[in-house]
Amino acid sequence: MSQELMEWQEETAEIIAELMEDGSNPDAEYPIEHHFAAIDFDSLEKLAVDLFKAGFEVEDAEEVELDDGAIVFCFDATKEGSLDVERITAEIATLLPLCKKYRVDYDGWGTYFAE
């Protein structure tokens, strides 16, 4: 496992632990939202197509101005699933090579509290 993927695995475990500490339902299905950003819209669009084909629900890209005035494009790709470190890390492991291929930044994942 690469150093980058090990870091994502650690962060994933921390996020899940915090949700469980807060009382989130361990048996719920969660929308796992993976976040992506790129300077080049065409690259981001190509990634979105691949993610859609892989079964992700892909949101429309948004244009965001950074603090330094630079413009980036970003979107989320979501899949429902359990809060399982290995499952989410496996998703990230498939996403990182696609991000490298299209020169898109993977900006982590998130979800919501479930009762």
Tab-separated table of N, CA, C and O in Angstrom:
chain	number	residue	atom	x	y	z
A	1	MET	N	0.852	-1.173	0.000
A	1	MET	CA	0.000	0.000	0.000
A	1	MET	C	0.899	1.237	0.000
A	1	MET	O	1.845	1.331	0.765
A	2	SER	N	0.563	2.189	-0.849
A	2	SER	CA	1.359	3.411	-0.940
A	2	SER	C	1.201	4.268	0.314
A	2	SER	O	0.221	4.134	1.059
A	3	GLN	N	2.160	5.144	0.513
A	3	GLN	CA	2.115	6.063	1.657
A	3	GLN	C	0.848	6.926	1.594
A	3	GLN	O	0.185	7.128	2.603
A	4	GLU	N	0.521	7.416	0.410
A	4	GLU	CA	-0.670	8.255	0.243
A	4	GLU	C	-1.927	7.494	0.644
A	4	GLU	O	-2.778	8.016	1.371
A	5	LEU	N	-2.046	6.251	0.201
A	5	LEU	CA	-3.228	5.460	0.530
A	5	LEU	C	-3.279	5.127	2.014
A	5	LEU	O	-4.354	5.136	2.622
A	6	MET	N	-2.118	4.878	2.629
A	6	MET	CA	-2.088	4.629	4.076
A	6	MET	C	-2.571	5.856	4.852
A	6	MET	O	-3.291	5.725	5.838
A	7	GLU	N	-2.195	7.046	4.371
A	7	GLU	CA	-2.655	8.275	5.029
A	7	GLU	C	-4.172	8.421	4.897
A	7	GLU	O	-4.845	8.822	5.850
A	8	TRP	N	-4.709	8.093	3.704
A	8	TRP	CA	-6.162	8.155	3.526
A	8	TRP	C	-6.862	7.115	4.401
A	8	TRP	O	-7.934	7.380	4.945
A	9	GLN	N	-6.255	5.957	4.576
A	9	GLN	CA	-6.842	4.923	5.422
A	9	GLN	C	-6.907	5.408	6.873
A	9	GLN	O	-7.917	5.224	7.552
A	10	GLU	N	-5.829	6.043	7.346
A	10	GLU	CA	-5.816	6.581	8.709
A	10	GLU	C	-6.881	7.659	8.878
A	10	GLU	O	-7.603	7.681	9.878
A	11	GLU	N	-6.963	8.569	7.905
A	11	GLU	CA	-7.965	9.634	7.988
A	11	GLU	C	-9.377	9.056	7.953
A	11	GLU	O	-10.260	9.514	8.677
A	12	THR	N	-9.586	8.044	7.135
A	12	THR	CA	-10.888	7.392	7.050
A	12	THR	C	-11.268	6.789	8.395
A	12	THR	O	-12.397	6.959	8.869
A	13	ALA	N	-10.333	6.105	9.025
A	13	ALA	CA	-10.591	5.510	10.342
A	13	ALA	C	-10.937	6.584	11.362
A	13	ALA	O	-11.856	6.401	12.188
A	14	GLU	N	-10.254	7.720	11.315
A	14	GLU	CA	-10.531	8.824	12.247
A	14	GLU	C	-11.927	9.405	12.014
A	14	GLU	O	-12.658	9.674	12.974
A	15	ILE	N	-12.310	9.606	10.755
A	15	ILE	CA	-13.629	10.160	10.445
A	15	ILE	C	-14.723	9.225	10.949
A	15	ILE	O	-15.689	9.656	11.588
A	16	ILE	N	-14.560	7.931	10.679
A	16	ILE	CA	-15.564	6.952	11.108
A	16	ILE	C	-15.642	6.904	12.630
A	16	ILE	O	-16.732	6.893	13.204
A	17	ALA	N	-14.492	6.918	13.307
A	17	ALA	CA	-14.477	6.889	14.775
A	17	ALA	C	-15.192	8.104	15.355
A	17	ALA	O	-15.967	7.985	16.310
A	18	GLU	N	-14.976	9.283	14.771
A	18	GLU	CA	-15.645	10.500	15.252
A	18	GLU	C	-17.155	10.408	15.065
A	18	GLU	O	-17.917	10.808	15.948
A	19	LEU	N	-17.590	9.883	13.926
A	19	LEU	CA	-19.028	9.729	13.702
A	19	LEU	C	-19.640	8.767	14.717
A	19	LEU	O	-20.728	9.019	15.254
A	20	MET	N	-18.941	7.668	14.995
A	20	MET	CA	-19.455	6.691	15.958
A	20	MET	C	-19.474	7.274	17.372
A	20	MET	O	-20.425	7.060	18.117
A	21	GLU	N	-18.445	8.044	17.732
A	21	GLU	CA	-18.412	8.708	19.042
A	21	GLU	C	-19.583	9.656	19.213
A	21	GLU	O	-20.104	9.817	20.309
A	22	ASP	N	-19.980	10.307	18.118
A	22	ASP	CA	-21.094	11.238	18.162
A	22	ASP	C	-22.444	10.543	18.165
A	22	ASP	O	-23.483	11.194	18.236
A	23	GLY	N	-22.447	9.210	18.046
A	23	GLY	CA	-23.696	8.453	18.117
A	23	GLY	C	-24.325	8.130	16.780
A	23	GLY	O	-25.491	7.732	16.725
A	24	SER	N	-23.581	8.272	15.695
A	24	SER	CA	-24.116	7.929	14.382
A	24	SER	C	-24.366	6.418	14.317
A	24	SER	O	-23.660	5.626	14.940
A	25	ASN	N	-25.370	6.016	13.571
A	25	ASN	CA	-25.802	4.624	13.474
A	25	ASN	C	-24.772	3.791	12.700
A	25	ASN	O	-24.578	4.002	11.509
A	26	PRO	N	-24.132	2.815	13.344
A	26	PRO	CA	-23.114	2.015	12.662
A	26	PRO	C	-23.671	1.106	11.572
A	26	PRO	O	-22.937	0.642	10.708
A	27	ASP	N	-24.985	0.840	11.610
A	27	ASP	CA	-25.597	-0.075	10.638
A	27	ASP	C	-26.253	0.634	9.465
A	27	ASP	O	-26.794	-0.024	8.576
A	28	ALA	N	-26.219	1.945	9.446
A	28	ALA	CA	-26.872	2.711	8.373
A	28	ALA	C	-26.068	2.642	7.080
A	28	ALA	O	-24.869	2.366	7.086
A	29	GLU	N	-26.749	2.903	5.978
A	29	GLU	CA	-26.090	3.111	4.697
A	29	GLU	C	-25.801	4.615	4.609
A	29	GLU	O	-26.682	5.434	4.892
A	30	TYR	N	-24.602	4.960	4.224
A	30	TYR	CA	-24.166	6.358	4.190
A	30	TYR	C	-23.847	6.788	2.762
A	30	TYR	O	-23.266	6.018	2.001
A	31	PRO	N	-24.174	8.038	2.428
A	31	PRO	CA	-23.701	8.569	1.148
A	31	PRO	C	-22.235	8.989	1.322
A	31	PRO	O	-21.939	9.915	2.066
A	32	ILE	N	-21.332	8.276	0.685
A	32	ILE	CA	-19.907	8.597	0.775
A	32	ILE	C	-19.591	9.523	-0.399
A	32	ILE	O	-19.610	9.107	-1.553
A	33	GLU	N	-19.339	10.794	-0.076
A	33	GLU	CA	-19.082	11.814	-1.094
A	33	GLU	C	-17.577	12.021	-1.246
A	33	GLU	O	-16.921	12.504	-0.329
A	34	HIS	N	-17.065	11.662	-2.407
A	34	HIS	CA	-15.654	11.886	-2.715
A	34	HIS	C	-15.556	13.229	-3.438
A	34	HIS	O	-16.355	13.521	-4.324
A	35	HIS	N	-14.560	14.050	-3.057
A	35	HIS	CA	-14.420	15.417	-3.567
A	35	HIS	C	-13.230	15.515	-4.528
A	35	HIS	O	-12.153	14.991	-4.241
A	36	PHE	N	-13.440	16.226	-5.643
A	36	PHE	CA	-12.419	16.366	-6.679
A	36	PHE	C	-12.316	17.820	-7.116
A	36	PHE	O	-13.321	18.531	-7.141
A	37	ALA	N	-11.112	18.233	-7.511
A	37	ALA	CA	-10.886	19.602	-7.986
A	37	ALA	C	-9.798	19.596	-9.056
A	37	ALA	O	-8.872	18.788	-9.007
A	38	ALA	N	-9.951	20.519	-10.019
A	38	ALA	CA	-8.961	20.637	-11.092
A	38	ALA	C	-8.980	22.039	-11.656
A	38	ALA	O	-10.003	22.733	-11.608
A	39	ILE	N	-7.863	22.447	-12.208
A	39	ILE	CA	-7.776	23.737	-12.896
A	39	ILE	C	-8.405	23.627	-14.277
A	39	ILE	O	-9.036	24.554	-14.761
A	40	ASP	N	-8.251	22.454	-14.885
A	40	ASP	CA	-8.731	22.228	-16.249
A	40	ASP	C	-10.094	21.544	-16.230
A	40	ASP	O	-10.210	20.404	-15.779
A	41	PHE	N	-11.121	22.213	-16.738
A	41	PHE	CA	-12.476	21.665	-16.731
A	41	PHE	C	-12.566	20.382	-17.554
A	41	PHE	O	-13.251	19.433	-17.158
A	42	ASP	N	-11.897	20.318	-18.685
A	42	ASP	CA	-11.972	19.134	-19.544
A	42	ASP	C	-11.453	17.884	-18.830
A	42	ASP	O	-12.034	16.800	-18.964
A	43	SER	N	-10.391	18.026	-18.074
A	43	SER	CA	-9.857	16.895	-17.307
A	43	SER	C	-10.857	16.430	-16.260
A	43	SER	O	-11.074	15.227	-16.074
A	44	LEU	N	-11.463	17.372	-15.599
A	44	LEU	CA	-12.455	17.054	-14.577
A	44	LEU	C	-13.648	16.338	-15.203
A	44	LEU	O	-14.165	15.369	-14.654
A	45	GLU	N	-14.051	16.797	-16.367
A	45	GLU	CA	-15.183	16.195	-17.067
A	45	GLU	C	-14.878	14.745	-17.468
A	45	GLU	O	-15.731	13.858	-17.342
A	46	LYS	N	-13.664	14.485	-17.924
A	46	LYS	CA	-13.276	13.115	-18.288
A	46	LYS	C	-13.314	12.201	-17.074
A	46	LYS	O	-13.765	11.048	-17.153
A	47	LEU	N	-12.847	12.703	-15.937
A	47	LEU	CA	-12.912	11.923	-14.702
A	47	LEU	C	-14.365	11.649	-14.336
A	47	LEU	O	-14.722	10.527	-13.960
A	48	ALA	N	-15.209	12.651	-14.449
A	48	ALA	CA	-16.626	12.487	-14.104
A	48	ALA	C	-17.272	11.377	-14.932
A	48	ALA	O	-18.050	10.573	-14.403
A	49	VAL	N	-16.943	11.311	-16.205
A	49	VAL	CA	-17.495	10.263	-17.074
A	49	VAL	C	-17.052	8.889	-16.580
A	49	VAL	O	-17.866	7.961	-16.467
A	50	ASP	N	-15.771	8.736	-16.270
A	50	ASP	CA	-15.274	7.452	-15.765
A	50	ASP	C	-15.946	7.066	-14.445
A	50	ASP	O	-16.274	5.898	-14.226
A	51	LEU	N	-16.150	8.037	-13.573
A	51	LEU	CA	-16.783	7.744	-12.286
A	51	LEU	C	-18.244	7.358	-12.458
A	51	LEU	O	-18.744	6.457	-11.784
A	52	PHE	N	-18.921	8.022	-13.370
A	52	PHE	CA	-20.316	7.673	-13.660
A	52	PHE	C	-20.396	6.226	-14.165
A	52	PHE	O	-21.234	5.452	-13.725
A	53	LYS	N	-19.506	5.869	-15.064
A	53	LYS	CA	-19.465	4.504	-15.594
A	53	LYS	C	-19.157	3.487	-14.495
A	53	LYS	O	-19.561	2.326	-14.589
A	54	ALA	N	-18.445	3.905	-13.462
A	54	ALA	CA	-18.078	3.025	-12.350
A	54	ALA	C	-19.171	2.952	-11.281
A	54	ALA	O	-18.976	2.338	-10.235
A	55	GLY	N	-20.311	3.596	-11.524
A	55	GLY	CA	-21.436	3.487	-10.598
A	55	GLY	C	-21.572	4.595	-9.577
A	55	GLY	O	-22.397	4.502	-8.667
A	56	PHE	N	-20.814	5.653	-9.723
A	56	PHE	CA	-20.936	6.782	-8.809
A	56	PHE	C	-22.015	7.736	-9.316
A	56	PHE	O	-22.201	7.890	-10.527
A	57	GLU	N	-22.690	8.377	-8.389
A	57	GLU	CA	-23.578	9.484	-8.729
A	57	GLU	C	-22.701	10.729	-8.773
A	57	GLU	O	-22.063	11.085	-7.776
A	58	VAL	N	-22.651	11.377	-9.936
A	58	VAL	CA	-21.737	12.493	-10.144
A	58	VAL	C	-22.518	13.804	-10.188
A	58	VAL	O	-23.472	13.934	-10.959
A	59	GLU	N	-22.131	14.745	-9.355
A	59	GLU	CA	-22.771	16.060	-9.339
A	59	GLU	C	-22.190	16.948	-10.433
A	59	GLU	O	-21.089	16.698	-10.930
A	60	ASP	N	-22.922	17.989	-10.780
A	60	ASP	CA	-22.418	18.964	-11.742
A	60	ASP	C	-21.208	19.685	-11.158
A	60	ASP	O	-21.147	19.950	-9.954
A	61	ALA	N	-20.272	20.010	-12.014
A	61	ALA	CA	-19.079	20.730	-11.581
A	61	ALA	C	-19.428	22.180	-11.254
A	61	ALA	O	-20.322	22.761	-11.852
A	62	GLU	N	-18.704	22.713	-10.284
A	62	GLU	CA	-18.855	24.116	-9.899
A	62	GLU	C	-17.533	24.836	-10.096
A	62	GLU	O	-16.467	24.243	-9.924
A	63	GLU	N	-17.619	26.098	-10.418
A	63	GLU	CA	-16.434	26.942	-10.536
A	63	GLU	C	-16.246	27.652	-9.202
A	63	GLU	O	-17.182	28.249	-8.669
A	64	VAL	N	-15.030	27.587	-8.668
A	64	VAL	CA	-14.740	28.176	-7.355
A	64	VAL	C	-13.518	29.070	-7.486
A	64	VAL	O	-12.506	28.682	-8.079
A	65	GLU	N	-13.613	30.259	-6.904
A	65	GLU	CA	-12.459	31.155	-6.871
A	65	GLU	C	-11.738	30.966	-5.543
A	65	GLU	O	-12.327	31.094	-4.470
A	66	LEU	N	-10.449	30.681	-5.618
A	66	LEU	CA	-9.636	30.494	-4.422
A	66	LEU	C	-9.227	31.845	-3.841
A	66	LEU	O	-9.391	32.882	-4.474
A	67	ASP	N	-8.661	31.815	-2.628
A	67	ASP	CA	-8.231	33.047	-1.956
A	67	ASP	C	-7.250	33.859	-2.793
A	67	ASP	O	-7.228	35.076	-2.716
A	68	ASP	N	-6.413	33.176	-3.584
A	68	ASP	CA	-5.421	33.884	-4.395
A	68	ASP	C	-5.968	34.343	-5.748
A	68	ASP	O	-5.227	34.845	-6.581
A	69	GLY	N	-7.274	34.151	-5.968
A	69	GLY	CA	-7.913	34.578	-7.211
A	69	GLY	C	-7.927	33.528	-8.303
A	69	GLY	O	-8.572	33.707	-9.332
A	70	ALA	N	-7.231	32.419	-8.100
A	70	ALA	CA	-7.227	31.335	-9.087
A	70	ALA	C	-8.606	30.684	-9.137
A	70	ALA	O	-9.333	30.648	-8.138
A	71	ILE	N	-8.955	30.182	-10.304
A	71	ILE	CA	-10.231	29.505	-10.504
A	71	ILE	C	-9.982	28.004	-10.608
A	71	ILE	O	-9.088	27.558	-11.331
A	72	VAL	N	-10.763	27.227	-9.876
A	72	VAL	CA	-10.732	25.770	-9.988
A	72	VAL	C	-12.161	25.279	-10.206
A	72	VAL	O	-13.129	25.971	-9.892
A	73	PHE	N	-12.249	24.086	-10.747
A	73	PHE	CA	-13.536	23.432	-10.945
A	73	PHE	C	-13.572	22.231	-10.017
A	73	PHE	O	-12.568	21.546	-9.828
A	74	CYS	N	-14.736	21.970	-9.431
A	74	CYS	CA	-14.828	20.862	-8.493
A	74	CYS	C	-16.191	20.189	-8.582
A	74	CYS	O	-17.164	20.786	-9.053
A	75	PHE	N	-16.227	18.943	-8.145
A	75	PHE	CA	-17.485	18.208	-8.050
A	75	PHE	C	-17.329	17.094	-7.035
A	75	PHE	O	-16.219	16.755	-6.624
A	76	ASP	N	-18.469	16.513	-6.647
A	76	ASP	CA	-18.496	15.358	-5.762
A	76	ASP	C	-19.027	14.163	-6.541
A	76	ASP	O	-19.873	14.317	-7.423
A	77	ALA	N	-18.541	12.991	-6.184
A	77	ALA	CA	-19.045	11.728	-6.717
A	77	ALA	C	-19.422	10.868	-5.520
A	77	ALA	O	-18.615	10.685	-4.603
A	78	THR	N	-20.641	10.366	-5.510
A	78	THR	CA	-21.191	9.704	-4.328
A	78	THR	C	-21.570	8.257	-4.610
A	78	THR	O	-22.085	7.944	-5.682
A	79	LYS	N	-21.326	7.411	-3.609
A	79	LYS	CA	-21.799	6.026	-3.601
A	79	LYS	C	-22.316	5.733	-2.212
A	79	LYS	O	-21.706	6.137	-1.224
A	80	GLU	N	-23.441	5.055	-2.141
A	80	GLU	CA	-23.998	4.645	-0.847
A	80	GLU	C	-23.246	3.413	-0.353
A	80	GLU	O	-22.837	2.566	-1.149
A	81	GLY	N	-23.073	3.336	0.958
A	81	GLY	CA	-22.435	2.152	1.516
A	81	GLY	C	-22.265	2.259	3.017
A	81	GLY	O	-22.604	3.271	3.632
A	82	SER	N	-21.743	1.199	3.583
A	82	SER	CA	-21.505	1.169	5.023
A	82	SER	C	-20.268	1.996	5.362
A	82	SER	O	-19.424	2.255	4.506
A	83	LEU	N	-20.191	2.382	6.630
A	83	LEU	CA	-18.999	3.087	7.106
A	83	LEU	C	-17.972	2.036	7.500
A	83	LEU	O	-17.876	1.626	8.647
A	84	ASP	N	-17.226	1.574	6.526
A	84	ASP	CA	-16.247	0.533	6.716
A	84	ASP	C	-14.911	1.028	6.170
A	84	ASP	O	-14.825	1.413	4.998
A	85	VAL	N	-13.898	1.034	7.005
A	85	VAL	CA	-12.592	1.568	6.621
A	85	VAL	C	-12.054	0.880	5.376
A	85	VAL	O	-11.599	1.543	4.435
A	86	GLU	N	-12.106	-0.445	5.349
A	86	GLU	CA	-11.551	-1.186	4.209
A	86	GLU	C	-12.310	-0.876	2.918
A	86	GLU	O	-11.707	-0.717	1.859
A	87	ARG	N	-13.644	-0.798	2.990
A	87	ARG	CA	-14.446	-0.529	1.799
A	87	ARG	C	-14.163	0.864	1.245
A	87	ARG	O	-13.938	1.041	0.051
A	88	ILE	N	-14.132	1.851	2.115
A	88	ILE	CA	-13.888	3.229	1.671
A	88	ILE	C	-12.456	3.379	1.169
A	88	ILE	O	-12.215	4.024	0.144
A	89	THR	N	-11.514	2.759	1.851
A	89	THR	CA	-10.114	2.808	1.397
A	89	THR	C	-9.976	2.147	0.031
A	89	THR	O	-9.227	2.636	-0.825
A	90	ALA	N	-10.698	1.058	-0.207
A	90	ALA	CA	-10.667	0.399	-1.519
A	90	ALA	C	-11.218	1.331	-2.599
A	90	ALA	O	-10.678	1.375	-3.715
A	91	GLU	N	-12.278	2.081	-2.279
A	91	GLU	CA	-12.793	3.063	-3.241
A	91	GLU	C	-11.721	4.106	-3.551
A	91	GLU	O	-11.485	4.428	-4.715
A	92	ILE	N	-11.086	4.619	-2.513
A	92	ILE	CA	-10.046	5.628	-2.704
A	92	ILE	C	-8.912	5.053	-3.549
A	92	ILE	O	-8.375	5.735	-4.428
A	93	ALA	N	-8.575	3.785	-3.323
A	93	ALA	CA	-7.502	3.140	-4.084
A	93	ALA	C	-7.829	3.080	-5.570
A	93	ALA	O	-6.919	3.140	-6.403
A	94	THR	N	-9.092	2.986	-5.927
A	94	THR	CA	-9.461	3.000	-7.348
A	94	THR	C	-9.552	4.425	-7.887
A	94	THR	O	-9.343	4.644	-9.085
A	95	LEU	N	-9.820	5.386	-7.013
A	95	LEU	CA	-9.973	6.781	-7.449
A	95	LEU	C	-8.628	7.474	-7.684
A	95	LEU	O	-8.496	8.274	-8.616
A	96	LEU	N	-7.644	7.195	-6.852
A	96	LEU	CA	-6.358	7.901	-6.952
A	96	LEU	C	-5.681	7.736	-8.314
A	96	LEU	O	-5.213	8.737	-8.874
A	97	PRO	N	-5.625	6.524	-8.891
A	97	PRO	CA	-5.008	6.404	-10.220
A	97	PRO	C	-5.776	7.171	-11.301
A	97	PRO	O	-5.166	7.736	-12.220
A	98	LEU	N	-7.094	7.210	-11.187
A	98	LEU	CA	-7.881	7.988	-12.144
A	98	LEU	C	-7.570	9.477	-12.010
A	98	LEU	O	-7.467	10.188	-13.012
A	99	CYS	N	-7.413	9.934	-10.770
A	99	CYS	CA	-7.070	11.340	-10.551
A	99	CYS	C	-5.710	11.662	-11.165
A	99	CYS	O	-5.551	12.710	-11.804
A	100	LYS	N	-4.762	10.778	-10.985
A	100	LYS	CA	-3.430	10.991	-11.577
A	100	LYS	C	-3.524	11.005	-13.110
A	100	LYS	O	-2.907	11.839	-13.767
A	101	LYS	N	-4.300	10.075	-13.653
A	101	LYS	CA	-4.463	9.972	-15.108
A	101	LYS	C	-4.974	11.283	-15.702
A	101	LYS	O	-4.499	11.730	-16.739
A	102	TYR	N	-5.940	11.908	-15.034
A	102	TYR	CA	-6.569	13.124	-15.564
A	102	TYR	C	-6.021	14.408	-14.943
A	102	TYR	O	-6.524	15.495	-15.223
A	103	ARG	N	-5.033	14.281	-14.068
A	103	ARG	CA	-4.448	15.444	-13.376
A	103	ARG	C	-5.498	16.227	-12.586
A	103	ARG	O	-5.615	17.444	-12.692
A	104	VAL	N	-6.251	15.475	-11.809
A	104	VAL	CA	-7.295	16.034	-10.947
A	104	VAL	C	-6.888	15.754	-9.504
A	104	VAL	O	-6.360	14.687	-9.201
A	105	ASP	N	-7.132	16.696	-8.611
A	105	ASP	CA	-6.814	16.508	-7.198
A	105	ASP	C	-7.954	15.792	-6.493
A	105	ASP	O	-9.118	16.176	-6.627
A	106	TYR	N	-7.601	14.747	-5.734
A	106	TYR	CA	-8.567	14.093	-4.859
A	106	TYR	C	-8.547	14.869	-3.554
A	106	TYR	O	-7.501	15.031	-2.937
A	107	ASP	N	-9.709	15.361	-3.137
A	107	ASP	CA	-9.781	16.244	-1.976
A	107	ASP	C	-10.496	15.589	-0.794
A	107	ASP	O	-11.106	16.265	0.012
A	108	GLY	N	-10.451	14.256	-0.726
A	108	GLY	CA	-11.015	13.560	0.417
A	108	GLY	C	-12.468	13.174	0.243
A	108	GLY	O	-13.041	13.292	-0.830
A	109	TRP	N	-13.045	12.709	1.333
A	109	TRP	CA	-14.425	12.266	1.307
A	109	TRP	C	-15.133	12.749	2.565
A	109	TRP	O	-14.515	13.144	3.544
A	110	GLY	N	-16.438	12.680	2.524
A	110	GLY	CA	-17.238	13.043	3.679
A	110	GLY	C	-18.582	12.356	3.620
A	110	GLY	O	-18.941	11.719	2.629
A	111	THR	N	-19.322	12.465	4.687
A	111	THR	CA	-20.662	11.903	4.775
A	111	THR	C	-21.432	12.665	5.833
A	111	THR	O	-20.962	13.678	6.348
A	112	TYR	N	-22.599	12.162	6.167
A	112	TYR	CA	-23.467	12.835	7.124
A	112	TYR	C	-23.782	11.913	8.294
A	112	TYR	O	-23.795	10.699	8.151
A	113	PHE	N	-24.084	12.498	9.421
A	113	PHE	CA	-24.522	11.781	10.617
A	113	PHE	C	-25.818	11.036	10.282
A	113	PHE	O	-26.689	11.561	9.589
A	114	ALA	N	-25.948	9.802	10.750
A	114	ALA	CA	-27.176	9.022	10.536
A	114	ALA	C	-27.715	8.539	11.885
A	114	ALA	O	-26.959	8.077	12.736
A	115	GLU	N	-29.010	8.671	12.062
A	115	GLU	CA	-29.637	8.225	13.318
A	115	GLU	C	-29.928	6.757	13.311
A	115	GLU	O	-30.021	6.116	12.345
